[in-house]
Short mmCIF file of C-alpha atoms and ligand atoms in Angstrom, two decimals:
data_model
loop_
_atom_site.label_atom_id
_atom_site.label_comp_id
_atom_site.label_asym_id
_atom_site.label_seq_id
_atom_site.Cartn_x
_atom_site.Cartn_y
_atom_site.Cartn_z
CA MET A 1 8.12 -23.83 -33.71
CA LEU A 2 4.69 -23.97 -32.96
CA ASP A 3 3.27 -26.68 -34.75
CA ASP A 4 5.66 -29.56 -33.05
CA LEU A 5 3.74 -28.14 -29.41
CA SER A 6 2.18 -30.79 -28.13
CA PRO A 7 -1.98 -30.56 -28.63
CA TRP A 8 -1.86 -31.43 -24.54
CA LEU A 9 -0.22 -28.34 -24.31
CA LEU A 10 -1.22 -25.74 -26.39
CA TRP A 11 -4.67 -25.54 -25.61
CA PRO A 12 -4.11 -24.96 -21.60
CA LEU A 13 -1.25 -22.57 -22.62
CA THR A 14 -3.47 -20.94 -25.13
CA ALA A 15 -6.14 -20.81 -22.20
CA ILE A 16 -4.74 -19.22 -19.65
CA LEU A 17 -2.73 -17.08 -21.99
CA GLY A 18 -6.08 -15.93 -23.22
CA LEU A 19 -7.17 -15.42 -19.40
CA CYS A 20 -3.95 -13.39 -18.73
CA LEU A 21 -4.55 -10.83 -21.66
CA GLY A 22 -8.71 -10.35 -20.37
CA SER A 23 -7.04 -9.69 -17.00
CA PHE A 24 -4.48 -6.83 -18.51
CA LEU A 25 -7.75 -5.42 -21.05
CA ASN A 26 -9.62 -4.79 -17.97
CA VAL A 27 -7.06 -3.03 -16.49
CA VAL A 28 -7.14 -0.62 -19.60
CA ILE A 29 -11.26 -0.54 -19.92
CA THR A 30 -10.62 0.77 -16.16
CA ARG A 31 -8.48 3.18 -16.60
CA LEU A 32 -8.23 4.44 -20.13
CA PRO A 33 -11.34 6.30 -20.09
CA VAL A 34 -9.85 8.12 -16.53
CA MET A 35 -6.42 8.53 -18.58
CA LEU A 36 -8.15 10.41 -21.77
CA MET A 37 -10.46 12.34 -19.24
CA ARG A 38 -7.29 13.69 -17.19
CA GLY A 39 -5.56 14.37 -20.86
CA TRP A 40 -8.22 16.50 -21.81
CA ARG A 41 -8.50 18.26 -18.53
CA ALA A 42 -4.91 19.12 -18.79
CA GLU A 43 -4.85 20.23 -22.40
CA ALA A 44 -8.73 22.38 -21.34
CA ARG A 45 -6.14 24.02 -18.20
CA GLU A 46 -3.52 24.52 -20.90
CA ALA A 47 -5.59 26.28 -23.65
CA LEU A 48 -7.39 28.50 -20.57
CA GLU A 49 -4.15 29.13 -19.32
CA LEU A 50 -4.16 27.23 -15.91
CA PRO A 51 -1.58 26.62 -14.17
CA PRO A 52 -1.46 22.71 -14.05
CA GLU A 53 -3.25 20.86 -11.59
CA GLU A 54 -0.51 18.56 -9.30
CA ALA A 55 -1.40 15.20 -10.36
CA THR A 56 -0.24 11.80 -9.39
CA PRO A 57 0.71 9.34 -12.05
CA PHE A 58 -1.73 6.88 -13.72
CA ASN A 59 -1.25 4.69 -16.23
CA LEU A 60 -1.54 1.26 -17.09
CA VAL A 61 1.10 0.32 -14.51
CA THR A 62 0.98 3.00 -12.13
CA PRO A 63 -1.13 2.56 -9.70
CA ARG A 64 -0.17 -1.15 -9.09
CA SER A 65 -3.84 -2.56 -8.40
CA LEU A 66 -5.76 -1.50 -6.14
CA CYS A 67 -9.56 -2.34 -4.89
CA PRO A 68 -11.83 0.38 -5.79
CA ARG A 69 -13.12 1.62 -2.92
CA CYS A 70 -10.44 1.24 0.17
CA GLU A 71 -7.99 2.14 -2.18
CA ALA A 72 -5.74 -1.20 -0.33
CA PRO A 73 -3.83 -3.14 -2.72
CA ILE A 74 -4.26 -6.55 -4.02
CA ALA A 75 -2.22 -9.00 -3.62
CA TRP A 76 -1.05 -11.16 -6.52
CA HIS A 77 -2.65 -13.96 -5.10
CA ASP A 78 -6.15 -12.16 -5.26
CA ASN A 79 -4.89 -11.02 -8.66
CA ILE A 80 -4.85 -14.64 -10.27
CA PRO A 81 -7.25 -14.31 -13.58
CA LEU A 82 -10.62 -15.67 -13.26
CA LEU A 83 -9.99 -17.53 -9.68
CA GLY A 84 -9.01 -14.79 -7.69
CA TRP A 85 -12.64 -13.13 -7.80
CA PHE A 86 -14.14 -16.23 -7.04
CA LYS A 87 -11.45 -16.93 -4.05
CA ARG A 88 -12.61 -13.68 -2.83
CA ARG A 89 -16.41 -14.59 -3.80
CA GLY A 90 -15.83 -11.00 -5.18
CA ARG A 91 -15.07 -9.45 -2.75
CA CYS A 92 -12.41 -7.39 -1.57
CA ALA A 93 -9.75 -8.80 0.92
CA ASN A 94 -9.15 -5.88 2.91
CA CYS A 95 -13.23 -3.60 3.37
CA HIS A 96 -15.36 -6.53 1.61
CA ALA A 97 -16.55 -3.96 -0.77
CA ARG A 98 -17.81 -5.50 -4.17
CA ILE A 99 -15.84 -6.02 -6.87
CA SER A 100 -17.48 -5.99 -10.50
CA PRO A 101 -18.56 -9.30 -11.83
CA GLN A 102 -17.30 -7.06 -14.99
CA TYR A 103 -13.71 -8.69 -14.00
CA PRO A 104 -14.20 -12.50 -14.07
CA LEU A 105 -16.42 -12.09 -17.03
CA VAL A 106 -13.63 -10.30 -19.10
CA GLU A 107 -11.47 -12.20 -18.48
CA LEU A 108 -13.17 -15.46 -19.09
CA ALA A 109 -14.35 -13.91 -22.74
CA GLY A 110 -10.30 -13.52 -23.01
CA GLY A 111 -9.71 -17.29 -22.62
CA VAL A 112 -12.68 -18.04 -25.00
CA LEU A 113 -11.59 -16.13 -27.70
CA ALA A 114 -8.41 -17.23 -28.20
CA VAL A 115 -9.51 -20.72 -27.57
CA THR A 116 -12.55 -20.18 -30.20
CA VAL A 117 -9.16 -18.51 -32.17
CA LEU A 118 -6.94 -21.64 -32.25
CA ALA A 119 -9.89 -23.80 -32.61
CA LEU A 120 -10.16 -22.07 -36.40
CA PHE A 121 -6.94 -21.11 -37.61
CA GLY A 122 -4.92 -23.49 -35.90
CA PRO A 123 -1.08 -22.02 -34.11
CA SER A 124 -0.46 -19.48 -36.75
CA LEU A 125 0.83 -15.80 -36.69
CA GLU A 126 -2.54 -15.15 -38.43
CA ALA A 127 -4.71 -16.31 -35.53
CA LEU A 128 -2.42 -13.41 -33.46
CA PHE A 129 -4.13 -10.96 -35.51
CA ILE A 130 -7.14 -12.36 -35.53
CA LEU A 131 -7.16 -12.79 -31.55
CA GLY A 132 -5.63 -9.16 -31.31
CA ALA A 133 -8.38 -7.93 -33.10
CA CYS A 134 -10.70 -9.60 -31.29
CA LEU A 135 -9.67 -8.65 -27.79
CA THR A 136 -9.42 -4.91 -29.03
CA LEU A 137 -12.85 -5.23 -29.92
CA LEU A 138 -13.63 -6.33 -26.39
CA ALA A 139 -12.01 -3.56 -24.52
CA MET A 140 -13.98 -1.09 -27.11
CA ALA A 141 -17.46 -3.15 -26.17
CA VAL A 142 -17.35 -2.84 -22.29
CA ILE A 143 -15.37 0.85 -22.42
CA ASP A 144 -18.19 1.77 -24.63
CA LEU A 145 -21.04 0.34 -22.45
CA ARG A 146 -19.16 1.80 -18.85
CA THR A 147 -18.88 5.64 -20.80
CA GLN A 148 -20.19 5.28 -23.95
CA LEU A 149 -17.15 6.48 -25.15
CA LEU A 150 -15.04 4.75 -28.24
CA PRO A 151 -11.54 5.63 -27.97
CA ASP A 152 -9.89 6.78 -30.61
CA LEU A 153 -6.59 5.22 -29.36
CA LEU A 154 -8.20 1.87 -29.98
CA THR A 155 -10.17 2.61 -33.00
CA LEU A 156 -7.64 3.82 -35.07
CA PRO A 157 -5.14 1.46 -34.69
CA LEU A 158 -7.54 -1.53 -34.88
CA LEU A 159 -7.94 -0.24 -38.43
CA TRP A 160 -4.40 0.63 -39.42
CA ALA A 161 -4.17 -3.09 -38.02
CA GLY A 162 -7.03 -4.37 -40.64
CA LEU A 163 -5.32 -2.83 -43.67
CA LEU A 164 -1.49 -4.50 -42.61
CA TYR A 165 -3.52 -7.90 -41.64
CA GLN A 166 -4.95 -8.16 -45.43
CA LEU A 167 -1.59 -6.57 -47.07
CA LEU A 168 -0.25 -9.67 -44.83
CA PHE A 169 -2.48 -12.26 -45.62
CA GLN A 170 -5.02 -12.08 -47.85
CA PRO A 171 -2.52 -9.07 -50.06
CA LEU A 172 -5.80 -9.57 -53.03
CA MET A 173 -8.12 -8.68 -50.37
CA LEU A 174 -6.52 -5.12 -49.96
CA PRO A 175 -8.73 -3.00 -52.52
CA SER A 176 -11.77 -4.38 -50.75
CA ALA A 177 -10.49 -3.49 -47.21
CA VAL A 178 -9.96 -0.73 -48.16
CA ILE A 179 -13.19 0.05 -49.88
CA GLY A 180 -14.40 -1.71 -46.78
CA ALA A 181 -13.19 1.09 -44.09
CA MET A 182 -13.98 3.91 -46.22
CA ALA A 183 -17.61 2.79 -46.83
CA GLY A 184 -17.60 1.65 -42.90
CA TYR A 185 -16.93 5.27 -42.04
CA LEU A 186 -19.46 6.27 -44.77
CA VAL A 187 -22.57 4.49 -43.92
CA LEU A 188 -23.01 5.50 -40.42
CA TRP A 189 -21.59 9.14 -40.77
CA SER A 190 -24.83 9.63 -43.55
CA PHE A 191 -26.97 7.90 -41.40
CA TYR A 192 -25.88 9.90 -38.35
CA TRP A 193 -26.41 13.62 -40.30
CA LEU A 194 -29.98 11.72 -41.80
CA PHE A 195 -31.19 11.01 -38.45
CA LYS A 196 -30.46 14.13 -36.88
CA LEU A 197 -31.78 16.54 -39.55
CA VAL A 198 -35.11 13.84 -39.53
CA THR A 199 -35.77 13.34 -35.93
CA GLY A 200 -33.07 16.23 -34.01
CA LYS A 201 -31.37 13.97 -31.87
CA GLU A 202 -28.28 11.81 -32.01
CA GLY A 203 -28.52 8.10 -32.83
CA MET A 204 -24.53 7.27 -32.58
CA GLY A 205 -21.25 8.81 -31.58
CA TYR A 206 -18.35 9.12 -34.02
CA GLY A 207 -16.57 6.49 -32.19
CA ASP A 208 -19.33 4.13 -33.94
CA PHE A 209 -18.49 4.89 -37.88
CA LYS A 210 -14.38 4.23 -36.89
CA LEU A 211 -15.52 1.05 -35.64
CA LEU A 212 -17.09 0.37 -38.45
CA ALA A 213 -14.35 1.70 -40.72
CA ALA A 214 -12.19 -0.65 -38.87
CA LEU A 215 -14.43 -3.43 -39.35
CA GLY A 216 -14.67 -2.81 -42.59
CA ALA A 217 -10.46 -3.37 -42.63
CA TRP A 218 -10.62 -5.98 -41.47
CA LEU A 219 -13.70 -7.77 -43.06
CA GLY A 220 -14.04 -6.47 -46.83
CA TRP A 221 -16.77 -4.20 -47.81
CA GLN A 222 -18.88 -7.15 -49.13
CA THR A 223 -19.00 -8.17 -45.59
CA LEU A 224 -20.35 -4.80 -43.90
CA PRO A 225 -24.34 -5.20 -44.93
CA LEU A 226 -24.11 -8.55 -42.72
CA VAL A 227 -22.48 -6.73 -39.80
CA LEU A 228 -25.19 -3.93 -40.11
CA ILE A 229 -27.91 -6.28 -39.80
CA LEU A 230 -26.53 -8.46 -37.46
CA SER A 231 -25.81 -5.50 -35.50
CA ALA A 232 -28.90 -2.92 -36.00
CA GLY A 233 -31.72 -6.65 -35.47
CA ALA A 234 -29.71 -7.36 -32.38
CA GLY A 235 -29.43 -3.81 -30.55
CA ALA A 236 -32.93 -3.36 -31.76
CA ILE A 237 -34.71 -6.43 -30.32
CA VAL A 238 -32.50 -6.20 -27.30
CA GLY A 239 -33.20 -2.62 -27.16
CA ILE A 240 -37.15 -3.05 -27.40
CA LEU A 241 -36.79 -6.67 -24.67
CA ILE A 242 -34.72 -3.58 -22.36
CA GLN A 243 -37.27 -0.81 -22.59
CA LEU A 244 -40.35 -3.03 -22.14
CA ALA A 245 -39.33 -4.37 -19.16
CA VAL A 246 -37.69 -1.86 -17.64
CA PRO A 247 -39.85 1.11 -18.46
CA ARG A 248 -37.55 3.89 -16.73
CA LEU A 249 -35.28 3.31 -19.48
CA ARG A 250 -37.51 4.29 -21.99
CA GLY A 251 -35.83 6.99 -24.25
CA ALA A 252 -32.25 6.53 -22.81
CA PRO A 253 -29.46 6.37 -25.42
CA MET A 254 -28.45 2.73 -25.54
CA PRO A 255 -24.53 2.41 -26.89
CA PHE A 256 -24.10 0.90 -30.35
CA GLY A 257 -20.62 -0.03 -30.21
CA PRO A 258 -21.09 -3.32 -27.75
CA TRP A 259 -23.60 -4.58 -31.02
CA LEU A 260 -20.71 -3.65 -33.36
CA VAL A 261 -18.45 -5.42 -31.70
CA MET A 262 -20.98 -8.33 -31.38
CA ALA A 263 -21.50 -8.52 -35.05
CA GLY A 264 -17.66 -8.06 -36.03
CA TRP A 265 -16.42 -10.87 -33.93
CA ILE A 266 -19.45 -12.95 -35.66
CA ALA A 267 -18.03 -12.02 -38.78
CA LEU A 268 -14.18 -12.80 -38.19
CA LEU A 269 -14.98 -15.98 -36.41
CA ALA A 270 -17.19 -17.32 -38.83
CA GLY A 271 -17.92 -14.99 -41.47
CA GLU A 272 -17.20 -17.38 -44.19
CA PRO A 273 -19.83 -19.74 -43.45
CA LEU A 274 -22.41 -16.79 -42.85
CA MET A 275 -21.69 -15.08 -46.17
CA ALA A 276 -22.33 -18.17 -47.81
CA VAL A 277 -25.79 -18.33 -46.23
CA TYR A 278 -26.35 -14.58 -46.65
CA THR A 279 -25.22 -14.32 -50.41
CA GLY A 280 -27.25 -17.26 -51.32
CA LEU A 281 -30.22 -16.21 -49.82
CA LEU A 282 -29.59 -13.12 -52.00
CA TYR A 283 -29.74 -14.97 -55.13
ZN1 LIG B 1 -11.47 -2.98 -0.39
#
């Protein structure tokens, strides 16, 4: 049915869908870490046998969009993806506090990812799976940048979805995907412990292992070296540049998740030509 849609309709509709999904991701990015913190606090109080705290409902739908400073509700016409932020020049309509450029940037990234996936995979169920993976990765990268967390609620479903994707679309790849998931976790887990034994420091978190396990499920074990080279290489170069430019950041921990996400996007969307070059270099 999707094949009958006129391209004149399909492309703009896909872009708008991507922008709206990006807008929803912003809600996930800002609220999920708060929801997790609240949950952990409540569990800790229960374990300590303290009375539960009075808490107003807080989830992905309640309360509706508010200004982060004055908590004035944001009108629907100021909440339109991309346009709303520019219409208000990045400020709250009520108190004129600055609203983070994260909002339009994530919305724009959602739109760009949706159009790219459509261009590469055509209007298909497979494209929806790939878009879902790319958007989940986007949410993880921004959450990791903001909070240094990679929630299990995102990494583990991404892993299961990767195995389902292989089962549905490339069943012959399934063994490679299962090995990829295990190897992805093990590689970073071993690196973490080796680094900790040698330097006494923690180089990354368990969320990174789970994220690479998920990428292994989506890409197969054969692509993992490429993902590691891309993410570690880009992370190291940018990390060194940032520390040279801003000396006070020297020694500050840098999240590794965003680099894994970037490498994962590249491998998901341009994996085949890249692997051809990569294996060509090896032999
Ligand atoms: Zn405000």
